[in-house]
PDB file of C-alpha atoms in Angstrom:
ATOM      1  CA  MET A  23      27.439  48.426 259.900  1.00 42.00           C
ATOM      2  CA  LYS A  24      27.462  51.280 257.365  1.00 63.00           C
ATOM      3  CA  LEU A  25      27.974  49.638 253.769  1.00 73.00           C
ATOM      4  CA  ILE A  26      30.957  51.779 253.195  1.00 82.00           C
ATOM      5  CA  LEU A  27      32.912  50.699 256.372  1.00 85.00           C
ATOM      6  CA  LYS A  28      32.566  46.934 255.251  1.00 83.00           C
ATOM      7  CA  CYS A  29      33.926  48.045 251.884  1.00 86.00           C
ATOM      8  CA  LEU A  30      37.077  49.656 253.105  1.00 90.00           C
ATOM      9  CA  PRO A  31      39.285  46.709 253.499  1.00 89.00           C
ATOM     10  CA  CYS A  32      39.046  45.990 249.806  1.00 87.00           C
ATOM     11  CA  LEU A  33      39.267  49.336 248.660  1.00 91.00           C
ATOM     12  CA  LEU A  34      42.687  49.457 250.507  1.00 93.00           C
ATOM     13  CA  ARG A  35      43.718  46.649 248.637  1.00 92.00           C
ATOM     14  CA  GLN A  36      42.787  48.325 245.639  1.00 93.00           C
ATOM     15  CA  ILE A  37      44.941  51.148 246.404  1.00 95.00           C
ATOM     16  CA  GLU A  38      47.925  48.962 247.163  1.00 95.00           C
ATOM     17  CA  GLU A  39      47.376  47.409 243.913  1.00 94.00           C
ATOM     18  CA  ALA A  40      47.305  50.672 241.978  1.00 95.00           C
ATOM     19  CA  LEU A  41      50.477  51.903 243.820  1.00 96.00           C
ATOM     20  CA  GLU A  42      52.334  48.861 242.650  1.00 96.00           C
ATOM     21  CA  MET A  43      51.142  49.110 238.965  1.00 95.00           C
ATOM     22  CA  SER A  44      51.824  52.629 238.823  1.00 95.00           C
ATOM     23  CA  GLY A  45      55.763  52.312 239.020  1.00 94.00           C
ATOM     24  CA  ALA A  46      56.225  54.815 241.402  1.00 95.00           C
ATOM     25  CA  GLY A  47      59.192  55.042 243.812  1.00 96.00           C
ATOM     26  CA  ASP A  48      58.794  53.789 247.585  1.00 96.00           C
ATOM     27  CA  GLU A  49      58.880  57.126 248.841  1.00 97.00           C
ATOM     28  CA  LEU A  50      56.197  58.563 246.786  1.00 97.00           C
ATOM     29  CA  LYS A  51      54.005  55.197 247.182  1.00 96.00           C
ATOM     30  CA  ASN A  52      54.330  55.628 251.209  1.00 96.00           C
ATOM     31  CA  GLU A  53      53.142  59.374 250.958  1.00 97.00           C
ATOM     32  CA  ILE A  54      49.961  58.260 248.676  1.00 97.00           C
ATOM     33  CA  PHE A  55      49.480  55.501 250.921  1.00 95.00           C
ATOM     34  CA  LYS A  56      49.334  57.717 254.041  1.00 96.00           C
ATOM     35  CA  LYS A  57      47.023  60.267 252.414  1.00 97.00           C
ATOM     36  CA  ALA A  58      44.764  57.261 251.531  1.00 96.00           C
ATOM     37  CA  LEU A  59      44.709  56.070 255.252  1.00 95.00           C
ATOM     38  CA  GLU A  60      43.839  59.535 256.464  1.00 96.00           C
ATOM     39  CA  THR A  61      41.131  59.782 253.774  1.00 96.00           C
ATOM     40  CA  MET A  62      39.765  56.401 255.047  1.00 94.00           C
ATOM     41  CA  THR A  63      39.412  57.624 258.561  1.00 94.00           C
ATOM     42  CA  ARG A  64      36.812  60.095 257.170  1.00 94.00           C
ATOM     43  CA  TYR A  65      34.656  57.573 255.426  1.00 93.00           C
ATOM     44  CA  GLU A  66      31.305  58.842 257.096  1.00 92.00           C
ATOM     45  CA  ASP A  67      32.336  62.143 254.715  1.00 93.00           C
ATOM     46  CA  PHE A  68      31.463  60.094 251.620  1.00 93.00           C
ATOM     47  CA  PRO A  69      28.066  58.835 250.474  1.00 90.00           C
ATOM     48  CA  SER A  70      28.957  55.689 249.052  1.00 89.00           C
ATOM     49  CA  SER A  71      32.223  53.077 248.511  1.00 90.00           C
ATOM     50  CA  PRO A  72      32.284  54.638 244.955  1.00 92.00           C
ATOM     51  CA  HIS A  73      32.650  58.070 246.095  1.00 94.00           C
ATOM     52  CA  ILE A  74      35.387  57.364 248.325  1.00 95.00           C
ATOM     53  CA  ALA A  75      37.158  54.985 245.576  1.00 94.00           C
ATOM     54  CA  GLY A  76      36.852  57.877 243.047  1.00 95.00           C
ATOM     55  CA  TYR A  77      38.699  60.270 245.155  1.00 95.00           C
ATOM     56  CA  LEU A  78      41.332  57.947 246.276  1.00 96.00           C
ATOM     57  CA  HIS A  79      42.057  56.525 242.598  1.00 96.00           C
ATOM     58  CA  GLY A  80      41.921  60.123 241.567  1.00 96.00           C
ATOM     59  CA  LEU A  81      44.675  60.897 244.294  1.00 96.00           C
ATOM     60  CA  VAL A  82      46.867  57.968 242.836  1.00 97.00           C
ATOM     61  CA  ARG A  83      46.574  59.089 239.303  1.00 96.00           C
ATOM     62  CA  GLU A  84      47.382  62.809 240.184  1.00 96.00           C
ATOM     63  CA  MET A  85      50.129  61.992 242.173  1.00 97.00           C
ATOM     64  CA  THR A  86      51.812  59.493 240.188  1.00 97.00           C
ATOM     65  CA  GLY A  87      50.894  61.110 236.651  1.00 96.00           C
ATOM     66  CA  CYS A  88      49.872  57.915 235.175  1.00 95.00           C
ATOM     67  CA  ASP A  89      46.738  55.477 234.740  1.00 96.00           C
ATOM     68  CA  PRO A  90      47.904  52.326 236.664  1.00 95.00           C
ATOM     69  CA  TYR A  91      45.390  50.302 235.089  1.00 94.00           C
ATOM     70  CA  TYR A  92      45.988  51.135 231.355  1.00 95.00           C
ATOM     71  CA  SER A  93      47.775  47.753 230.894  1.00 93.00           C
ATOM     72  CA  VAL A  94      45.228  45.898 232.559  1.00 90.00           C
ATOM     73  CA  LYS A  95      42.382  47.447 230.444  1.00 92.00           C
ATOM     74  CA  GLU A  96      44.403  46.752 227.217  1.00 93.00           C
ATOM     75  CA  LYS A  97      44.993  43.056 228.195  1.00 89.00           C
ATOM     76  CA  ASP A  98      41.169  42.930 228.986  1.00 88.00           C
ATOM     77  CA  MET A  99      40.185  44.555 225.570  1.00 91.00           C
ATOM     78  CA  GLU A 100      42.397  42.024 223.709  1.00 91.00           C
ATOM     79  CA  THR A 101      40.789  39.046 225.662  1.00 87.00           C
ATOM     80  CA  ALA A 102      37.285  40.514 224.745  1.00 89.00           C
ATOM     81  CA  ARG A 103      38.264  40.891 221.270  1.00 91.00           C
ATOM     82  CA  VAL A 104      39.464  37.458 220.760  1.00 88.00           C
ATOM     83  CA  THR A 105      36.630  35.887 223.086  1.00 88.00           C
ATOM     84  CA  PHE A 106      33.511  37.927 221.549  1.00 92.00           C
ATOM     85  CA  PRO A 107      33.218  35.841 218.277  1.00 92.00           C
ATOM     86  CA  LEU A 108      32.603  32.787 220.443  1.00 88.00           C
ATOM     87  CA  VAL A 109      30.260  34.487 222.586  1.00 92.00           C
ATOM     88  CA  GLU A 110      28.422  36.090 219.556  1.00 94.00           C
ATOM     89  CA  GLU A 111      27.818  32.555 218.135  1.00 93.00           C
ATOM     90  CA  TYR A 112      26.703  31.070 221.213  1.00 92.00           C
ATOM     91  CA  VAL A 113      23.984  33.529 221.835  1.00 94.00           C
ATOM     92  CA  SER A 114      22.864  33.404 218.073  1.00 95.00           C
ATOM     93  CA  LYS A 115      21.987  29.614 218.673  1.00 95.00           C
ATOM     94  CA  LYS A 116      19.967  30.502 221.540  1.00 95.00           C
ATOM     95  CA  GLU A 117      15.768  30.965 220.975  1.00 96.00           C
ATOM     96  CA  ASP A 118      15.616  33.469 223.904  1.00 97.00           C
ATOM     97  CA  LYS A 119      18.079  36.316 222.506  1.00 96.00           C
ATOM     98  CA  LEU A 120      17.162  38.776 225.285  1.00 97.00           C
ATOM     99  CA  TYR A 121      17.914  36.488 228.043  1.00 97.00           C
ATOM    100  CA  TRP A 122      21.179  35.229 226.844  1.00 96.00           C
ATOM    101  CA  SER A 123      22.386  38.933 225.739  1.00 97.00           C
ATOM    102  CA  LEU A 124      21.597  40.091 229.238  1.00 96.00           C
ATOM    103  CA  LYS A 125      23.717  36.861 230.388  1.00 95.00           C
ATOM    104  CA  ALA A 126      26.662  37.596 227.960  1.00 94.00           C
ATOM    105  CA  SER A 127      26.739  41.182 229.104  1.00 95.00           C
ATOM    106  CA  ALA A 128      26.692  40.462 232.704  1.00 92.00           C
ATOM    107  CA  CYS A 129      29.541  37.827 232.502  1.00 87.00           C
ATOM    108  CA  GLY A 130      31.669  39.940 229.990  1.00 82.00           C
ATOM    109  CA  ASN A 131      34.208  40.967 232.735  1.00 66.00           C
ATOM    110  CA  ALA A 132      34.725  37.453 234.086  1.00 70.00           C
ATOM    111  CA  LEU A 133      35.585  36.174 230.718  1.00 60.00           C
ATOM    112  CA  ASP A 134      39.419  36.805 231.134  1.00 48.00           C
ATOM    113  CA  ALA A 135      39.292  33.481 232.884  1.00 42.00           C
ATOM    114  CA  ALA A 136      39.276  31.968 229.540  1.00 39.00           C
ATOM    115  CA  ALA A 137      43.145  32.932 229.213  1.00 41.00           C
ATOM    116  CA  ASN A 138      43.942  30.400 232.180  1.00 44.00           C
ATOM    117  CA  PRO A 139      46.351  27.836 230.956  1.00 40.00           C
ATOM    118  CA  GLY A 140      44.862  24.697 230.095  1.00 44.00           C
ATOM    119  CA  ALA A 141      41.573  25.862 229.326  1.00 47.00           C
ATOM    120  CA  SER A 142      40.342  26.336 225.890  1.00 53.00           C
ATOM    121  CA  PHE A 143      38.118  29.540 225.145  1.00 51.00           C
ATOM    122  CA  ASP A 144      35.121  27.347 224.292  1.00 59.00           C
ATOM    123  CA  GLU A 145      34.933  25.519 227.637  1.00 63.00           C
ATOM    124  CA  SER A 146      35.985  28.546 229.711  1.00 67.00           C
ATOM    125  CA  VAL A 147      33.254  30.808 227.907  1.00 73.00           C
ATOM    126  CA  ALA A 148      30.463  28.340 227.998  1.00 75.00           C
ATOM    127  CA  LYS A 149      30.978  27.411 231.625  1.00 80.00           C
ATOM    128  CA  GLU A 150      30.588  31.134 232.642  1.00 82.00           C
ATOM    129  CA  LEU A 151      27.491  31.740 230.298  1.00 89.00           C
ATOM    130  CA  GLU A 152      25.850  28.544 231.900  1.00 86.00           C
ATOM    131  CA  THR A 153      26.308  29.838 235.553  1.00 85.00           C
ATOM    132  CA  PRO A 154      22.583  30.792 236.259  1.00 86.00           C
ATOM    133  CA  PHE A 155      21.189  33.882 237.446  1.00 93.00           C
ATOM    134  CA  GLY A 156      20.622  34.133 241.100  1.00 93.00           C
ATOM    135  CA  ILE A 157      18.095  36.678 240.510  1.00 95.00           C
ATOM    136  CA  CYS A 158      16.389  37.521 237.321  1.00 96.00           C
ATOM    137  CA  ASP A 159      13.856  40.141 236.505  1.00 97.00           C
ATOM    138  CA  ILE A 160      13.623  39.566 232.947  1.00 98.00           C
ATOM    139  CA  GLU A 161       9.956  39.298 232.566  1.00 98.00           C
ATOM    140  CA  LEU A 162       9.659  42.805 234.033  1.00 97.00           C
ATOM    141  CA  LEU A 163      12.082  43.897 231.458  1.00 98.00           C
ATOM    142  CA  ARG A 164      10.034  42.289 228.706  1.00 97.00           C
ATOM    143  CA  GLU A 165       6.967  44.054 229.881  1.00 97.00           C
ATOM    144  CA  LYS A 166       8.905  47.537 230.052  1.00 97.00           C
ATOM    145  CA  LEU A 167      10.371  46.841 226.263  1.00 97.00           C
ATOM    146  CA  ARG A 168       6.710  46.527 225.030  1.00 96.00           C
ATOM    147  CA  THR A 169       6.312  50.269 225.191  1.00 97.00           C
ATOM    148  CA  ALA A 170       9.893  51.422 225.887  1.00 97.00           C
ATOM    149  CA  LYS A 171      11.468  54.038 223.199  1.00 97.00           C
ATOM    150  CA  LYS A 172      14.559  54.992 225.087  1.00 98.00           C
ATOM    151  CA  VAL A 173      16.953  52.789 226.776  1.00 98.00           C
ATOM    152  CA  LEU A 174      20.083  54.122 228.893  1.00 98.00           C
ATOM    153  CA  ILE A 175      22.812  51.624 229.645  1.00 98.00           C
ATOM    154  CA  LEU A 176      25.386  52.479 232.323  1.00 98.00           C
ATOM    155  CA  ALA A 177      28.548  50.924 231.378  1.00 97.00           C
ATOM    156  CA  ASP A 178      30.918  49.062 233.738  1.00 94.00           C
ATOM    157  CA  ASN A 179      34.406  47.505 232.829  1.00 92.00           C
ATOM    158  CA  SER A 180      36.309  48.082 229.935  1.00 93.00           C
ATOM    159  CA  GLY A 181      36.401  44.402 228.323  1.00 88.00           C
ATOM    160  CA  GLU A 182      32.655  44.040 229.026  1.00 92.00           C
ATOM    161  CA  THR A 183      31.882  46.832 226.245  1.00 95.00           C
ATOM    162  CA  TYR A 184      32.260  44.317 223.611  1.00 95.00           C
ATOM    163  CA  PHE A 185      29.564  41.908 224.880  1.00 95.00           C
ATOM    164  CA  ASP A 186      27.376  45.013 225.771  1.00 97.00           C
ATOM    165  CA  LEU A 187      27.108  45.223 222.124  1.00 96.00           C
ATOM    166  CA  LEU A 188      24.889  42.013 222.240  1.00 96.00           C
ATOM    167  CA  LEU A 189      22.566  43.331 224.699  1.00 97.00           C
ATOM    168  CA  ILE A 190      22.353  46.608 222.666  1.00 98.00           C
ATOM    169  CA  LYS A 191      21.288  44.570 219.545  1.00 96.00           C
ATOM    170  CA  ALA A 192      18.768  42.566 221.650  1.00 97.00           C
ATOM    171  CA  LEU A 193      17.155  45.793 222.884  1.00 97.00           C
ATOM    172  CA  ALA A 194      16.041  47.187 219.367  1.00 90.00           C
ATOM    173  CA  PRO A 195      14.335  49.164 217.949  1.00 95.00           C
ATOM    174  CA  ALA A 196      14.474  51.092 221.189  1.00 97.00           C
ATOM    175  CA  GLU A 197      16.873  54.082 221.115  1.00 97.00           C
ATOM    176  CA  ILE A 198      19.948  53.039 223.203  1.00 98.00           C
ATOM    177  CA  THR A 199      22.459  55.731 224.992  1.00 98.00           C
ATOM    178  CA  TYR A 200      25.459  54.086 226.538  1.00 98.00           C
ATOM    179  CA  ALA A 201      27.003  55.994 229.116  1.00 98.00           C
ATOM    180  CA  VAL A 202      30.678  55.639 230.148  1.00 98.00           C
ATOM    181  CA  ARG A 203      33.113  57.389 232.711  1.00 97.00           C
ATOM    182  CA  GLU A 204      34.426  60.756 232.324  1.00 96.00           C
ATOM    183  CA  CYS A 205      37.728  59.800 232.977  1.00 94.00           C
ATOM    184  CA  PRO A 206      39.870  56.441 233.650  1.00 93.00           C
ATOM    185  CA  ALA A 207      38.382  54.945 237.130  1.00 92.00           C
ATOM    186  CA  ILE A 208      40.096  51.901 237.766  1.00 93.00           C
ATOM    187  CA  ASN A 209      39.370  49.722 234.936  1.00 92.00           C
ATOM    188  CA  ASP A 210      36.110  51.261 233.712  1.00 94.00           C
ATOM    189  CA  ALA A 211      35.080  52.018 230.365  1.00 95.00           C
ATOM    190  CA  THR A 212      35.386  55.539 228.819  1.00 97.00           C
ATOM    191  CA  ILE A 213      34.517  56.892 225.635  1.00 97.00           C
ATOM    192  CA  ASP A 214      37.664  55.940 223.468  1.00 96.00           C
ATOM    193  CA  ILE A 215      37.126  52.446 224.955  1.00 96.00           C
ATOM    194  CA  ALA A 216      33.504  52.037 223.799  1.00 97.00           C
ATOM    195  CA  LYS A 217      34.166  53.167 220.530  1.00 97.00           C
ATOM    196  CA  ARG A 218      36.770  50.763 220.045  1.00 96.00           C
ATOM    197  CA  SER A 219      34.379  47.878 220.884  1.00 95.00           C
ATOM    198  CA  GLY A 220      32.115  48.889 217.917  1.00 95.00           C
ATOM    199  CA  ILE A 221      29.370  50.218 219.999  1.00 96.00           C
ATOM    200  CA  GLU A 222      28.967  53.581 218.197  1.00 94.00           C
ATOM    201  CA  PRO A 223      26.808  52.668 215.134  1.00 93.00           C
ATOM    202  CA  TYR A 224      24.411  50.827 217.349  1.00 97.00           C
ATOM    203  CA  ALA A 225      24.167  53.188 220.612  1.00 98.00           C
ATOM    204  CA  LYS A 226      24.746  56.992 221.246  1.00 98.00           C
ATOM    205  CA  ILE A 227      28.019  57.033 223.333  1.00 98.00           C
ATOM    206  CA  ILE A 228      28.129  59.718 226.106  1.00 98.00           C
ATOM    207  CA  SER A 229      30.035  60.469 229.235  1.00 98.00           C
ATOM    208  CA  SER A 230      28.149  60.403 232.379  1.00 97.00           C
ATOM    209  CA  GLY A 231      30.458  63.092 234.005  1.00 97.00           C
ATOM    210  CA  SER A 232      31.400  60.621 236.805  1.00 96.00           C
ATOM    211  CA  ARG A 233      35.084  60.411 237.811  1.00 94.00           C
ATOM    212  CA  ALA A 234      34.600  57.564 240.105  1.00 94.00           C
ATOM    213  CA  PRO A 235      34.129  53.641 239.836  1.00 94.00           C
ATOM    214  CA  GLY A 236      30.149  54.135 239.749  1.00 94.00           C
ATOM    215  CA  THR A 237      27.573  56.864 238.655  1.00 95.00           C
ATOM    216  CA  ILE A 238      27.964  59.706 240.908  1.00 93.00           C
ATOM    217  CA  LEU A 239      24.817  61.888 239.945  1.00 93.00           C
ATOM    218  CA  GLU A 240      26.360  65.000 241.574  1.00 92.00           C
ATOM    219  CA  GLU A 241      29.129  64.781 238.982  1.00 93.00           C
ATOM    220  CA  ALA A 242      27.033  64.204 236.180  1.00 95.00           C
ATOM    221  CA  THR A 243      26.720  66.276 232.974  1.00 97.00           C
ATOM    222  CA  GLU A 244      23.589  68.017 231.982  1.00 97.00           C
ATOM    223  CA  GLU A 245      23.163  65.727 229.003  1.00 97.00           C
ATOM    224  CA  PHE A 246      23.498  62.627 231.090  1.00 97.00           C
ATOM    225  CA  LYS A 247      20.811  63.934 233.825  1.00 96.00           C
ATOM    226  CA  GLU A 248      18.475  64.818 230.937  1.00 97.00           C
ATOM    227  CA  ILE A 249      18.704  61.392 229.519  1.00 97.00           C
ATOM    228  CA  PHE A 250      18.845  59.636 232.876  1.00 97.00           C
ATOM    229  CA  ASN A 251      15.830  61.610 234.069  1.00 95.00           C
ATOM    230  CA  SER A 252      13.524  60.786 230.689  1.00 96.00           C
ATOM    231  CA  ALA A 253      14.724  57.036 229.736  1.00 97.00           C
ATOM    232  CA  ASP A 254      11.712  54.835 229.757  1.00 97.00           C
ATOM    233  CA  ILE A 255      14.625  51.957 230.789  1.00 98.00           C
ATOM    234  CA  ILE A 256      17.749  52.150 232.747  1.00 98.00           C
ATOM    235  CA  ILE A 257      19.908  49.147 232.925  1.00 98.00           C
ATOM    236  CA  SER A 258      22.738  49.652 235.341  1.00 97.00           C
ATOM    237  CA  LYS A 259      26.040  47.327 235.030  1.00 96.00           C
ATOM    238  CA  GLY A 260      28.220  46.485 238.031  1.00 92.00           C
ATOM    239  CA  GLN A 261      28.483  46.662 241.556  1.00 89.00           C
ATOM    240  CA  GLY A 262      29.842  50.035 241.523  1.00 91.00           C
ATOM    241  CA  ASN A 263      26.851  51.580 239.728  1.00 94.00           C
ATOM    242  CA  TYR A 264      24.638  49.759 241.968  1.00 91.00           C
ATOM    243  CA  GLU A 265      26.181  51.173 245.351  1.00 88.00           C
ATOM    244  CA  SER A 266      26.134  54.701 243.941  1.00 90.00           C
ATOM    245  CA  LEU A 267      22.825  54.976 242.401  1.00 89.00           C
ATOM    246  CA  ASP A 268      20.759  53.595 245.547  1.00 74.00           C
ATOM    247  CA  VAL A 269      19.358  56.925 246.206  1.00 68.00           C
ATOM    248  CA  SER A 270      18.607  58.050 242.672  1.00 70.00           C
ATOM    249  CA  GLY A 271      14.774  57.546 243.077  1.00 80.00           C
ATOM    250  CA  ARG A 272      14.561  56.144 239.590  1.00 90.00           C
ATOM    251  CA  GLU A 273      13.533  52.586 238.586  1.00 94.00           C
ATOM    252  CA  ILE A 274      16.608  50.762 237.567  1.00 96.00           C
ATOM    253  CA  PHE A 275      17.372  47.219 236.274  1.00 97.00           C
ATOM    254  CA  TYR A 276      20.692  46.098 237.852  1.00 95.00           C
ATOM    255  CA  LEU A 277      22.931  43.818 236.172  1.00 96.00           C
ATOM    256  CA  PHE A 278      26.035  42.381 237.631  1.00 92.00           C
ATOM    257  CA  LYS A 279      28.107  39.311 239.012  1.00 89.00           C
ATOM    258  CA  VAL A 280      28.171  39.254 242.682  1.00 87.00           C
ATOM    259  CA  LYS A 281      32.203  39.471 243.556  1.00 83.00           C
ATOM    260  CA  CYS A 282      32.352  40.367 247.248  1.00 81.00           C
ATOM    261  CA  PRO A 283      30.805  39.109 250.547  1.00 81.00           C
ATOM    262  CA  VAL A 284      29.139  42.495 251.283  1.00 80.00           C
ATOM    263  CA  ILE A 285      27.075  42.548 248.290  1.00 83.00           C
ATOM    264  CA  SER A 286      26.392  38.774 248.650  1.00 84.00           C
ATOM    265  CA  GLU A 287      25.117  39.136 252.001  1.00 84.00           C
ATOM    266  CA  HIS A 288      23.005  42.108 250.759  1.00 81.00           C
ATOM    267  CA  PHE A 289      21.017  40.195 248.155  1.00 84.00           C
ATOM    268  CA  GLY A 290      21.296  36.677 250.311  1.00 86.00           C
ATOM    269  CA  ILE A 291      22.929  34.774 247.404  1.00 89.00           C
ATOM    270  CA  GLU A 292      26.154  33.034 246.807  1.00 88.00           C
ATOM    271  CA  SER A 293      29.441  35.294 245.386  1.00 86.00           C
ATOM    272  CA  GLY A 294      29.921  34.464 241.821  1.00 85.00           C
ATOM    273  CA  LYS A 295      26.052  34.188 241.069  1.00 88.00           C
ATOM    274  CA  TYR A 296      24.700  36.633 238.378  1.00 92.00           C
ATOM    275  CA  VAL A 297      21.880  39.277 239.217  1.00 94.00           C
ATOM    276  CA  PHE A 298      19.299  41.265 237.069  1.00 96.00           C
ATOM    277  CA  LYS A 299      17.235  42.894 239.682  1.00 95.00           C
ATOM    278  CA  ARG A 300      14.669  45.857 239.267  1.00 95.00           C
ATOM    279  CA  GLU A 301      14.810  48.407 242.042  1.00 90.00           C
ATOM    280  CA  GLN A 302      13.463  51.717 242.880  1.00 75.00           C
ATOM    281  CA  LEU A 303      14.802  53.080 245.940  1.00 57.00           C
ATOM    282  CA  LEU A 304      13.628  56.857 247.104  1.00 50.00           C
TER     283      LEU A 304
END
């Protein structure tokens, strides 16, 4: 079964969620939902689930005139801002800074669990950080870093940008470029969010040009394409980037937490595990 078809139920729930958060009236919500359902019947017209997700979430933004995930992103950013010093201190005590910076970067978008009533930040953060990688190609990364001069990081969710700073510092002295979405796409990072997280002094922040929750190369800016093609190392964060870049032809290190059964089945590991996997797909 085509991967995008397996992802449609999850995407449908996303659109329902976005419409509820948009504050739109019932008549407008019904109109948008009908358009979304009609689009999904043409799923074979889209190369990947991030392609169709980008189109549908763009439709929601255009027809409602708002970014439905704005308040979610603000909440995630505040949680990350408060949690970041704890994570930074935790990583600073570890001998293998590269490994633990990768781990902190990967689990950044799961750390809102620290806000659960009855659980302290320390306990929740430590539990998430100690969850092992299901797949970890860190030795391949170490080998590449011995000669790498330019590293490109493809950002994912808004709150993660704080924790990506630890990874950026661990990759020094390589020159780092940090690529984000062109516009709001679900809860993904944009240029303003990356700047608010303090990344700018340590990495060059650019837009990939993608308007979808992934990196759509046919939408990419010329600046991004040049950096993407010339980088010695590419680290791609999040499942959306993984799904949209599977035909890029470039060697890419994928870093994310497995959150859905489709990806879990693909990698043969349990949902909730972390992946740091080098792939080069033609």
